[in-house]
Tab-separated table of C-alpha atoms in Angstrom:
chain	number	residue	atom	x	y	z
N	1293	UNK	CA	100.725	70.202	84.903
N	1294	UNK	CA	99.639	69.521	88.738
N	1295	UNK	CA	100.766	71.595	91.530
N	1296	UNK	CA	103.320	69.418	92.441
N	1297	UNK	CA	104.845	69.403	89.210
N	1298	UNK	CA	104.414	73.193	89.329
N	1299	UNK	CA	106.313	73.236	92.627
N	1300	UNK	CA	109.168	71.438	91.152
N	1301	UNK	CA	109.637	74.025	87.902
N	1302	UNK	CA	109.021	76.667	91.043
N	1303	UNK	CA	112.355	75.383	92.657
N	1304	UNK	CA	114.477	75.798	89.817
N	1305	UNK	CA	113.786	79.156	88.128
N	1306	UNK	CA	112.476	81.374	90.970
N	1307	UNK	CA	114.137	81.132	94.246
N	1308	UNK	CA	117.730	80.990	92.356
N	1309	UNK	CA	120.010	79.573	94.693
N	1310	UNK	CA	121.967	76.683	93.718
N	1311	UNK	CA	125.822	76.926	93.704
N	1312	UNK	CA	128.205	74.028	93.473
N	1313	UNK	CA	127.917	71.669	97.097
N	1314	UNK	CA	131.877	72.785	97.967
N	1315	UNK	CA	130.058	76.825	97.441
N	1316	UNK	CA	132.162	76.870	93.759
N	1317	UNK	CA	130.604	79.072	90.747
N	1318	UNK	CA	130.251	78.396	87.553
N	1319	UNK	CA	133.220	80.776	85.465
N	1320	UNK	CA	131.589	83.368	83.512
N	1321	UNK	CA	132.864	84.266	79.972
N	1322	UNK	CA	133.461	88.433	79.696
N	1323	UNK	CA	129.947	88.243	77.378
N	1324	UNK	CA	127.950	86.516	80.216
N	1325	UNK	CA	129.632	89.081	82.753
N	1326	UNK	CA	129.007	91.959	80.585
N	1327	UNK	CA	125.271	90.581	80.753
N	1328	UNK	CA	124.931	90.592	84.399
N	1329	UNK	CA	126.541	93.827	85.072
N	1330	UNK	CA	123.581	95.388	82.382
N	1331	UNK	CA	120.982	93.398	84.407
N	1332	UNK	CA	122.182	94.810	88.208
N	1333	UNK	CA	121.713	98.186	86.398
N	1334	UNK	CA	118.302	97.565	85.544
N	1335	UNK	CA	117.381	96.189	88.848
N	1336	UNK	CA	119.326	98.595	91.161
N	1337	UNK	CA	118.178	102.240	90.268
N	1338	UNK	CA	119.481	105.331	91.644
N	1339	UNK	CA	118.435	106.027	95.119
N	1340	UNK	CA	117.568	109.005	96.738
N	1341	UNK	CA	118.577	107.456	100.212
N	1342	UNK	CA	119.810	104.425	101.147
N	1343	UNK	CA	118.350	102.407	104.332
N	1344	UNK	CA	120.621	99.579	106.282
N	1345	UNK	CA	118.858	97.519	108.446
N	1346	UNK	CA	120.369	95.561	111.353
N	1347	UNK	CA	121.059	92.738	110.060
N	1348	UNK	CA	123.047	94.326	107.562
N	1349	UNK	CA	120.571	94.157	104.463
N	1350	UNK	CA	120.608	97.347	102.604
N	1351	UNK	CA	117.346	98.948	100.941
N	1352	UNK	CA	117.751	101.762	98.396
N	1353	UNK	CA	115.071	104.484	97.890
N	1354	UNK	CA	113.857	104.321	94.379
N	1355	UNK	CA	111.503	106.898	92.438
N	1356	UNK	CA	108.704	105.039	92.475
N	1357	UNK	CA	107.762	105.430	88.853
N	1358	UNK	CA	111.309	104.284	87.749
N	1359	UNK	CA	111.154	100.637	89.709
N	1360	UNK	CA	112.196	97.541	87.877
N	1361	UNK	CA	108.950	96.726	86.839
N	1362	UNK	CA	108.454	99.236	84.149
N	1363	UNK	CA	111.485	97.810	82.370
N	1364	UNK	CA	109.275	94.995	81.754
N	1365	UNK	CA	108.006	95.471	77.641
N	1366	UNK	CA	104.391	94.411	78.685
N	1367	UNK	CA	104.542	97.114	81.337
N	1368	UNK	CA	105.588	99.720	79.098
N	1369	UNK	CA	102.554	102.215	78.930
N	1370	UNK	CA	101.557	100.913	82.736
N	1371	UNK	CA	99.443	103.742	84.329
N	1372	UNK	CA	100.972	103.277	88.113
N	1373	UNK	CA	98.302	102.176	90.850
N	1374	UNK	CA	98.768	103.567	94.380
N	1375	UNK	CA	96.301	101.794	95.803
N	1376	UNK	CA	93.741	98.976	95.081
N	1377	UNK	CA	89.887	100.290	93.521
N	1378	UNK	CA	88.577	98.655	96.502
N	1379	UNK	CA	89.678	96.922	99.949
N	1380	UNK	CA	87.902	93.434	100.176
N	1381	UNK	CA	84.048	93.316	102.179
N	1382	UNK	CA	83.776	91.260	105.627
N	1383	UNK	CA	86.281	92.207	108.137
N	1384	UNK	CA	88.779	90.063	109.438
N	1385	UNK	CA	88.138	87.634	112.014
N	1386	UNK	CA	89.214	88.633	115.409
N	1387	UNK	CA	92.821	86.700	115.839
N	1388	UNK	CA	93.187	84.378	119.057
N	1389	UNK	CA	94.364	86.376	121.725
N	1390	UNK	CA	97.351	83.732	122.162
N	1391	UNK	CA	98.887	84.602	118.522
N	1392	UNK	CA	100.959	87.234	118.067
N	1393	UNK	CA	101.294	89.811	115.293
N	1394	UNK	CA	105.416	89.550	113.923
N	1395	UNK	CA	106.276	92.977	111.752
N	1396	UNK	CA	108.093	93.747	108.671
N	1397	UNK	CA	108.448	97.509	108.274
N	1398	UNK	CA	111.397	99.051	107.949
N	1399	UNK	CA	112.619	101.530	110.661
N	1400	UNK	CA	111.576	105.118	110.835
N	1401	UNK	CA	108.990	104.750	108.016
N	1402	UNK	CA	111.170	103.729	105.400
N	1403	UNK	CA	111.364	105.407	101.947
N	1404	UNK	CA	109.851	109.518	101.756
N	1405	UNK	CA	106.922	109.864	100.086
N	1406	UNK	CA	106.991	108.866	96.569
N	1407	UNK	CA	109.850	106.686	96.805
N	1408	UNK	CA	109.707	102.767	97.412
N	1409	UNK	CA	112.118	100.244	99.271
N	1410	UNK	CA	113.961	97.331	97.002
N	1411	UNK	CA	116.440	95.421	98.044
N	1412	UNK	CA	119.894	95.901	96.851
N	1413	UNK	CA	120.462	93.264	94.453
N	1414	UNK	CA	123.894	91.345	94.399
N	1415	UNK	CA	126.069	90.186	90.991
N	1416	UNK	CA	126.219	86.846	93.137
N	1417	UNK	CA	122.463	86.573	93.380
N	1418	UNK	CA	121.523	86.751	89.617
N	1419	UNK	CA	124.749	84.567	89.177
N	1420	UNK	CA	122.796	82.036	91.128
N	1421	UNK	CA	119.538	82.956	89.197
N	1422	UNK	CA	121.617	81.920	85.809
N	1423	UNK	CA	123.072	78.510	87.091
N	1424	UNK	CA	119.593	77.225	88.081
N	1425	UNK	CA	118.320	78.673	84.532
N	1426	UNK	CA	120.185	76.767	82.770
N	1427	UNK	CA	120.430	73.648	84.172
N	1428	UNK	CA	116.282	73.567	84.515
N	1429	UNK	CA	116.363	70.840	81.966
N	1430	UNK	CA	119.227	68.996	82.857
N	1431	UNK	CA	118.086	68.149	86.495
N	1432	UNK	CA	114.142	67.870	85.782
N	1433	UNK	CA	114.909	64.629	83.679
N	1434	UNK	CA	111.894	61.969	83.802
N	1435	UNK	CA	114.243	59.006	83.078
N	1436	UNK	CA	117.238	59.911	85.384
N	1437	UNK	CA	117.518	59.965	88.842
N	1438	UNK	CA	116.754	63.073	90.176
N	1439	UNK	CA	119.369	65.794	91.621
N	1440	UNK	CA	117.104	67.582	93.529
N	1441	UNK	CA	114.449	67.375	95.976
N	1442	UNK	CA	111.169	69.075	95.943
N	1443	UNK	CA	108.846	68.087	98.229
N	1444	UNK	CA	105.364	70.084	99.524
N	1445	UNK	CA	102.575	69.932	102.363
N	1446	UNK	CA	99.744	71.880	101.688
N	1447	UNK	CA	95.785	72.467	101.790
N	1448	UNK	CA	94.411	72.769	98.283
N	1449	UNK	CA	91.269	74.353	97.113
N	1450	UNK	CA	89.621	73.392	93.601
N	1451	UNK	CA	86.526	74.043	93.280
N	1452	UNK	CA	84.076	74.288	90.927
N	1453	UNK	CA	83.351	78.535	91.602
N	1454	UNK	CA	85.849	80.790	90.830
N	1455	UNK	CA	87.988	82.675	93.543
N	1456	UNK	CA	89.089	86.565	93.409
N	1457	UNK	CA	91.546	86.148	95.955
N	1458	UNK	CA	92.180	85.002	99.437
N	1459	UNK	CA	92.810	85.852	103.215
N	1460	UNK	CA	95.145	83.975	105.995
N	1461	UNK	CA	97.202	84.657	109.058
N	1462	UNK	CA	100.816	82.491	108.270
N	1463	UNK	CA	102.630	81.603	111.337
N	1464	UNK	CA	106.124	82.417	111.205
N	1465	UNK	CA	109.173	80.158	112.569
N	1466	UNK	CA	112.798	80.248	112.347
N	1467	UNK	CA	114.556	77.636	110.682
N	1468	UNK	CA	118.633	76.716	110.237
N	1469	UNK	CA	118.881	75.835	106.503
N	1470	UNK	CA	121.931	74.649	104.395
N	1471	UNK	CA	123.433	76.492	101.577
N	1472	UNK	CA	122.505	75.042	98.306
N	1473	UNK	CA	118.500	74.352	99.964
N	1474	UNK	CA	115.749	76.740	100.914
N	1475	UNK	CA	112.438	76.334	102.991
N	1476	UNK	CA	109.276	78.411	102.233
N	1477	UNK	CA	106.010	78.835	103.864
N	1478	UNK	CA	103.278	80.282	101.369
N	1479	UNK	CA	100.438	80.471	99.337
N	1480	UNK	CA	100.096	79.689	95.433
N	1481	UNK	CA	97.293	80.794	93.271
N	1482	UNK	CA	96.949	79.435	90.087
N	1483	UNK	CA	94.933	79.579	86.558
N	1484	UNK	CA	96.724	77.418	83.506
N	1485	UNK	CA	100.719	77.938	83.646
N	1486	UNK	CA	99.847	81.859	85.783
N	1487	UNK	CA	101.071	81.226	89.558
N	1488	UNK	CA	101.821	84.000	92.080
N	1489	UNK	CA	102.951	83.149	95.246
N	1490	UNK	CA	103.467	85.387	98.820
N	1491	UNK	CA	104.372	84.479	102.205
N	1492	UNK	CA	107.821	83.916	104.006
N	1493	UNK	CA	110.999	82.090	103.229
N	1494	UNK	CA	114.356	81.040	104.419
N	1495	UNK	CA	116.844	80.826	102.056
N	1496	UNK	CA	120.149	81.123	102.813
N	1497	UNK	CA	122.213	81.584	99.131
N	1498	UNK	CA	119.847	83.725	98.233
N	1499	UNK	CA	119.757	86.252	101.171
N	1500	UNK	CA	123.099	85.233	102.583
N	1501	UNK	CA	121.709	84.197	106.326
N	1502	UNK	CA	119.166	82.133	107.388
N	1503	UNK	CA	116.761	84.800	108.392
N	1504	UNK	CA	112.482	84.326	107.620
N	1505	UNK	CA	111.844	86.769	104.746
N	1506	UNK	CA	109.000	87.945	102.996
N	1507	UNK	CA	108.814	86.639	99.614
N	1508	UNK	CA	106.293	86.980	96.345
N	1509	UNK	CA	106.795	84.871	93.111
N	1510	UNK	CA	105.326	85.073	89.663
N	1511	UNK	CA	105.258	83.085	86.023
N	1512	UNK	CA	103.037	83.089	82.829
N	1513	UNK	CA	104.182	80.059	81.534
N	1514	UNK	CA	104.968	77.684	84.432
N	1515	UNK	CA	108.763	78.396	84.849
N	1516	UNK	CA	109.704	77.772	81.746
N	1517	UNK	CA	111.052	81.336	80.589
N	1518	UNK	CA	109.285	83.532	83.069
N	1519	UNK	CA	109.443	84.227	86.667
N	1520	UNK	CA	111.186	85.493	89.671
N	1521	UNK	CA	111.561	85.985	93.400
N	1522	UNK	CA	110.746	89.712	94.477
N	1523	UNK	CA	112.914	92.160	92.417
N	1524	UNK	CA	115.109	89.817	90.660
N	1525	UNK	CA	113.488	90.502	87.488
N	1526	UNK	CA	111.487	93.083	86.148
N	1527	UNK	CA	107.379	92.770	87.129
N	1528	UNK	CA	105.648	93.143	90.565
N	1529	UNK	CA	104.842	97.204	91.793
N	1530	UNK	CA	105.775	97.965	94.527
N	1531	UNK	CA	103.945	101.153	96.242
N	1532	UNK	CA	104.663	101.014	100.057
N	1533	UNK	CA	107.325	103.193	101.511
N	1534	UNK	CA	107.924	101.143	104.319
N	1535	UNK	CA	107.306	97.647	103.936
N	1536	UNK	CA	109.541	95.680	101.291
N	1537	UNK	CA	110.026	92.886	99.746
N	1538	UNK	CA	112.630	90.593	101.394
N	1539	UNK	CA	112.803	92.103	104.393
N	1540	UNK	CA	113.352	89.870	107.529
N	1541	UNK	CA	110.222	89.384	110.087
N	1542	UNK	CA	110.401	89.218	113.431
N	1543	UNK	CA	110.094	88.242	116.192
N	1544	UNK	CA	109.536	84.750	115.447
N	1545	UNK	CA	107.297	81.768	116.737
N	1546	UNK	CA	108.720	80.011	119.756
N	1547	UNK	CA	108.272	75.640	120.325
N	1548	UNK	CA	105.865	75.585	122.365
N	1549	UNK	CA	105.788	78.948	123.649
N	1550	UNK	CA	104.917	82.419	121.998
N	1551	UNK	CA	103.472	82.503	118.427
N	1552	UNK	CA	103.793	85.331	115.493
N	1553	UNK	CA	101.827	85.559	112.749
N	1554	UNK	CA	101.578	87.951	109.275
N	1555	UNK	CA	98.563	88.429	107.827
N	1556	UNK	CA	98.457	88.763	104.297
N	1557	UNK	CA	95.751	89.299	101.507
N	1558	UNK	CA	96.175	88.709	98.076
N	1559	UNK	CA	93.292	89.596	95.898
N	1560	UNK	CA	92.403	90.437	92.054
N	1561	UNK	CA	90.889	94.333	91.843
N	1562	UNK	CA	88.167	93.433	90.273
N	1563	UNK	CA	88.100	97.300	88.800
N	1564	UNK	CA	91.369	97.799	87.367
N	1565	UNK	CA	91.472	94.942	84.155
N	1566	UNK	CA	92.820	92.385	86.743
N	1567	UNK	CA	95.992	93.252	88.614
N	1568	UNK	CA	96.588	90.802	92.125
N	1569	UNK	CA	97.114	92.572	95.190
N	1570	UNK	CA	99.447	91.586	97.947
N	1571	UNK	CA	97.939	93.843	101.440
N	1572	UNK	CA	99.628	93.108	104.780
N	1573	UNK	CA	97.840	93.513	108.120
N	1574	UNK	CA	94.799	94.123	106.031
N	1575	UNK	CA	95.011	97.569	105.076
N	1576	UNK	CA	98.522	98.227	104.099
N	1577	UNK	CA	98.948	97.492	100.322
N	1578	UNK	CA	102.219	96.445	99.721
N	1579	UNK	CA	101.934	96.588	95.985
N	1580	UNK	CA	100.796	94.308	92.643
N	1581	UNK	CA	101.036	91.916	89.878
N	1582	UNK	CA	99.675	94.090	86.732
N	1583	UNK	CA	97.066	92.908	84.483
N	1584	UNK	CA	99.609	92.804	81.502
N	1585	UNK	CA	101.542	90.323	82.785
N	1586	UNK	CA	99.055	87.725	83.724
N	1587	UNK	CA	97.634	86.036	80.469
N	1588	UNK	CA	95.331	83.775	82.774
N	1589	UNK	CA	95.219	84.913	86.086
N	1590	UNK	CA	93.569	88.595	85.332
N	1591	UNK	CA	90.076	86.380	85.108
N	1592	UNK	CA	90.072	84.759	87.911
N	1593	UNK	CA	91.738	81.623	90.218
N	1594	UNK	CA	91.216	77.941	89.679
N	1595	UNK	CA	92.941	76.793	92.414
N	1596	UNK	CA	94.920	77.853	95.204
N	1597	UNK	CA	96.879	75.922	98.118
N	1598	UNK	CA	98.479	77.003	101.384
N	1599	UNK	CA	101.076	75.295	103.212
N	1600	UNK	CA	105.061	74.776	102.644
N	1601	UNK	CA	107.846	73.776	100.421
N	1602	UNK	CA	111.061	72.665	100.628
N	1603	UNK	CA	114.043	71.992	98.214
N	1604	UNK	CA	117.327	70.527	98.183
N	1605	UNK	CA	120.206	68.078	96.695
N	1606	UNK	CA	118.835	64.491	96.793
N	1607	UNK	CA	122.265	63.295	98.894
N	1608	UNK	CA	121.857	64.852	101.683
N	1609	UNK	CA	119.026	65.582	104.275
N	1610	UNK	CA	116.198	67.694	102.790
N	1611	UNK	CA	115.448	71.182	104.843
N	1612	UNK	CA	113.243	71.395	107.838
N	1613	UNK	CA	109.299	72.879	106.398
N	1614	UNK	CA	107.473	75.723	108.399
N	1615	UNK	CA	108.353	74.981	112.302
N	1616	UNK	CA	110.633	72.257	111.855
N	1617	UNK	CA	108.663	69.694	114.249
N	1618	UNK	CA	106.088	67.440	113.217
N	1619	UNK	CA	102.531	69.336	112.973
N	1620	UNK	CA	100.254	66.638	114.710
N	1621	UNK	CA	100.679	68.093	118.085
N	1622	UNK	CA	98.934	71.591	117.220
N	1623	UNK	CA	99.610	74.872	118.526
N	1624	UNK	CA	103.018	75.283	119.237
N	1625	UNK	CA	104.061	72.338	117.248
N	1626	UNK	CA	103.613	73.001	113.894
N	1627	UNK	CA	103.531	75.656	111.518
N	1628	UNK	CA	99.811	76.744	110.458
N	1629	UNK	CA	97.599	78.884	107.868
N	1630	UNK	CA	94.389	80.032	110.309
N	1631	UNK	CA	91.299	82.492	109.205
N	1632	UNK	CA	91.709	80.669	105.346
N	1633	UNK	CA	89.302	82.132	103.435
N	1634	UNK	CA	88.496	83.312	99.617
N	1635	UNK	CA	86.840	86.193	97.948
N	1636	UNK	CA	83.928	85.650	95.706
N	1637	UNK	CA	83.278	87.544	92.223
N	1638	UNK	CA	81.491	90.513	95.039
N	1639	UNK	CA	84.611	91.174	96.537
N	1640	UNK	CA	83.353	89.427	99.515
N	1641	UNK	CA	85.405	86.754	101.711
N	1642	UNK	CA	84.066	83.384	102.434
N	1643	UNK	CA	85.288	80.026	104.142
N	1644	UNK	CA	85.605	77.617	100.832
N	1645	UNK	CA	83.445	74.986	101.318
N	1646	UNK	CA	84.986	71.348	102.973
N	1647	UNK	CA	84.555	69.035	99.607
N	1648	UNK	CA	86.352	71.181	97.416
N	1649	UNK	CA	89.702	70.704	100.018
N	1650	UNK	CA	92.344	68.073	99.871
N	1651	UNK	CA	95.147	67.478	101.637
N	1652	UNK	CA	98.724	67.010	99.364
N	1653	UNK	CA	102.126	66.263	100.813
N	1654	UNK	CA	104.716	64.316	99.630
N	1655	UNK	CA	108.289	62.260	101.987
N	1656	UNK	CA	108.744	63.207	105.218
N	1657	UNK	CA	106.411	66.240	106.224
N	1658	UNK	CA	103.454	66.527	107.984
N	1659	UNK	CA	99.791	68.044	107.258
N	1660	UNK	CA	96.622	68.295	110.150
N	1661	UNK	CA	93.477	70.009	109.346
N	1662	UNK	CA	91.782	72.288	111.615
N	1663	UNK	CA	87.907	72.778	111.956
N	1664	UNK	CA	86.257	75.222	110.102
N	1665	UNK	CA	83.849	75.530	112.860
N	1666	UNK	CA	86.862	77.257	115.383
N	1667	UNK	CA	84.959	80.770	116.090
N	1668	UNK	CA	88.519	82.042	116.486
N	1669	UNK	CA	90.802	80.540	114.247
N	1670	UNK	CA	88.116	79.319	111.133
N	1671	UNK	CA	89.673	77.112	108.601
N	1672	UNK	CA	93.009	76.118	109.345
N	1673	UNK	CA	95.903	73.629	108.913
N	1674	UNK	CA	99.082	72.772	110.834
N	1675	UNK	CA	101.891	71.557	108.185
N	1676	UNK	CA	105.805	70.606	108.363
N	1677	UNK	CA	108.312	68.605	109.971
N	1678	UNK	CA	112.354	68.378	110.581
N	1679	UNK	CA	114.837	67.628	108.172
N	1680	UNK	CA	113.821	64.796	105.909
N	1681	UNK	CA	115.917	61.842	104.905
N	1682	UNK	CA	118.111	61.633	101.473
N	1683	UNK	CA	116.507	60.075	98.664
């Protein structure tokens, strides 16, 4: 399976968000109910506080050592990690002075000490979740027209070395979305049918607005029975007190004026067996995807790309990607991945050489290299475009 074809399965099982075009559910029968209502008990655990953010999200203090994840079987006799073995060599490239750094934290300092933030999961959410579960196979149909668009612009590496990880600084934008369609702005990393994703998102059924949120993703077995956004189901560790998954970033990049960035790393710990690291700003480990989980990945990467993705019903206009304008203009046009780089097997970041790059994009939106020669911004790419036409 490509990436694109990865991408597509990526749609339909993790970002769970499709709902009927007039916003109708599907009716639940009292055993399917019955089965959501155990699931929301898994996922929201007792908090020992309970933070609401401005924009109305709510974020409930969990004991750290009773988080989703070890619900998960595989995760069963997990020793907890609060912190990486080891924090990536090199230090990060000095950013532009023009770009911005956009924040995530939650006020305060979040969670107290031994406690981590998840978001407060909704009935309708993993309603959602089912719907585009079990209609995978009904809309990914090689013969029949398709009901959904998927459609990507990204820079891929594949090279013939192995990568540990990678480093970037993602520009952040704020897009209006439909209901029933998301946008997302990220990385994937890849080996066979493992693929864990981080970087932002807009996605209105799923988060009820149309806010930029930071998102992670996993699978095993390319969307076929595994997978997830954030905390939907039962498998990335969260250890920061203050900086959670789906929370809202701000402030956001402005046409042609003021640009934010977040920079993320997302790295294996080459000491632990093989968990993946997400670490924002550089030195603030968020948390992890554990070793158990990943039946390929806890070698090592074959490929990665960075750049966005977009999904929607096939008759209608397809969302906006990363700034919504065309990218060929440059700064403060389009959307853009600067500082790209990847970590070798000695923990050490390096610029990925040009002939193992390619460009992929599919319809509407737009992709422009950078130089990897730019003392300040090393290798880069602008991506996106506006709202694409129906198929």
């Amino acid at each position: 399976m490509g990436l694109k074809d990865s991408v597509v399965v990526f749609s339909l099982l993790v970002l769970a968000l499709i709902v009927d075009s007039d916003g109708g559910q599907e009716k639940l029968s009292r055993e399917e109910d019955l089965e959501l209502e155990k699931q929301l008990k898994i996922l929201n655990k007792p908090a020992v506080k309970t933070i609401k953010t401005e924009n109305g999200d709510i974020f409930d203090c969990v004991d750290i050592y009773k988080q989703p994840a070890f619900d998960h079987p595989l995760l069963k006799n997990h020793k907890l990690r609060k912190r990486p073995s080891f924090m990536p060599k090199e230090p990060e490239e000095e950013a532009a002075s023009m770009v911005k750094s956009a924040t995530i934290g939650l006020p305060d300092g979040g969670c107290p000490e031994g406690y981590i933030p998840i978001r407060r999961t909704t009935k309708n959410e993993l309603l959602k979740a089912r719907i585009v579960f079990n209609h995978n196979r009904e809309v990914i149909t090689p013969t029949a027209k398709p009901l959904y668009t998927n459609d990507i612009a990204v820079l891929k590496w594949q090279g013939k070395d192995n990568a540990y990880g990678t480093r970037f600084a993602l520009n952040v934008w704020g897009l209006q979305v439909d209901k029933g369609q998301f946008s997302a702005s990220n990385v994937w990393i890849r080996r066979g049918c493992d693929i864990i994703n981080a970087g932002w998102m807009v996605n209105p059924d799923l988060f009820g607005d149309n806010k930029s949120r930071l998102f992670i993703n996993w699978t095993v077995d390319c969307y076929e029975n595994t997978g997830c956004v954030n905390m939907l189901c039962p498998g990335f560790v969260q250890i920061d007190t203050e900086f959670p998954l789906g929370m809202d970033i701000g402030p956001l990049s402005v046409h042609k004026g003021p640009q934010y960035e977040v920079k993320l790393d997302v790295f294996k710990d080459l000491s632990s067996g093989g968990d993946w690291w997400l670490v924002y700003g550089g030195d603030k480990p968020i948390g992890y995807w554990p070793s158990e989980l990943l039946t390929n990945l806890s070698s090592y990467s074959e490929a990665m790309a960075w750049g966005g993705y977009v999904y929607g019903p096939t008759d209608r206009p397809s969302p906006a990607m990363g700034s919504g304008h065309f990218p060929y203009d440059g700064y403060g046009e389009g959307c853009f991945f600067r500082g790209i780089k990847l970590m070798d097997m000695y923990r050490a970041f390096y610029t990925p050489p040009v002939k193992y790059l390619s460009l992929v994009r599919t319809r509407c939106y737009g992709l422009k290299p950078g130089s990897i020669g730019n003392k300040d911004w090393g290798l880069f790419v602008y991506f996106g475009g506006p709202t694409c036409r129906p198929l």
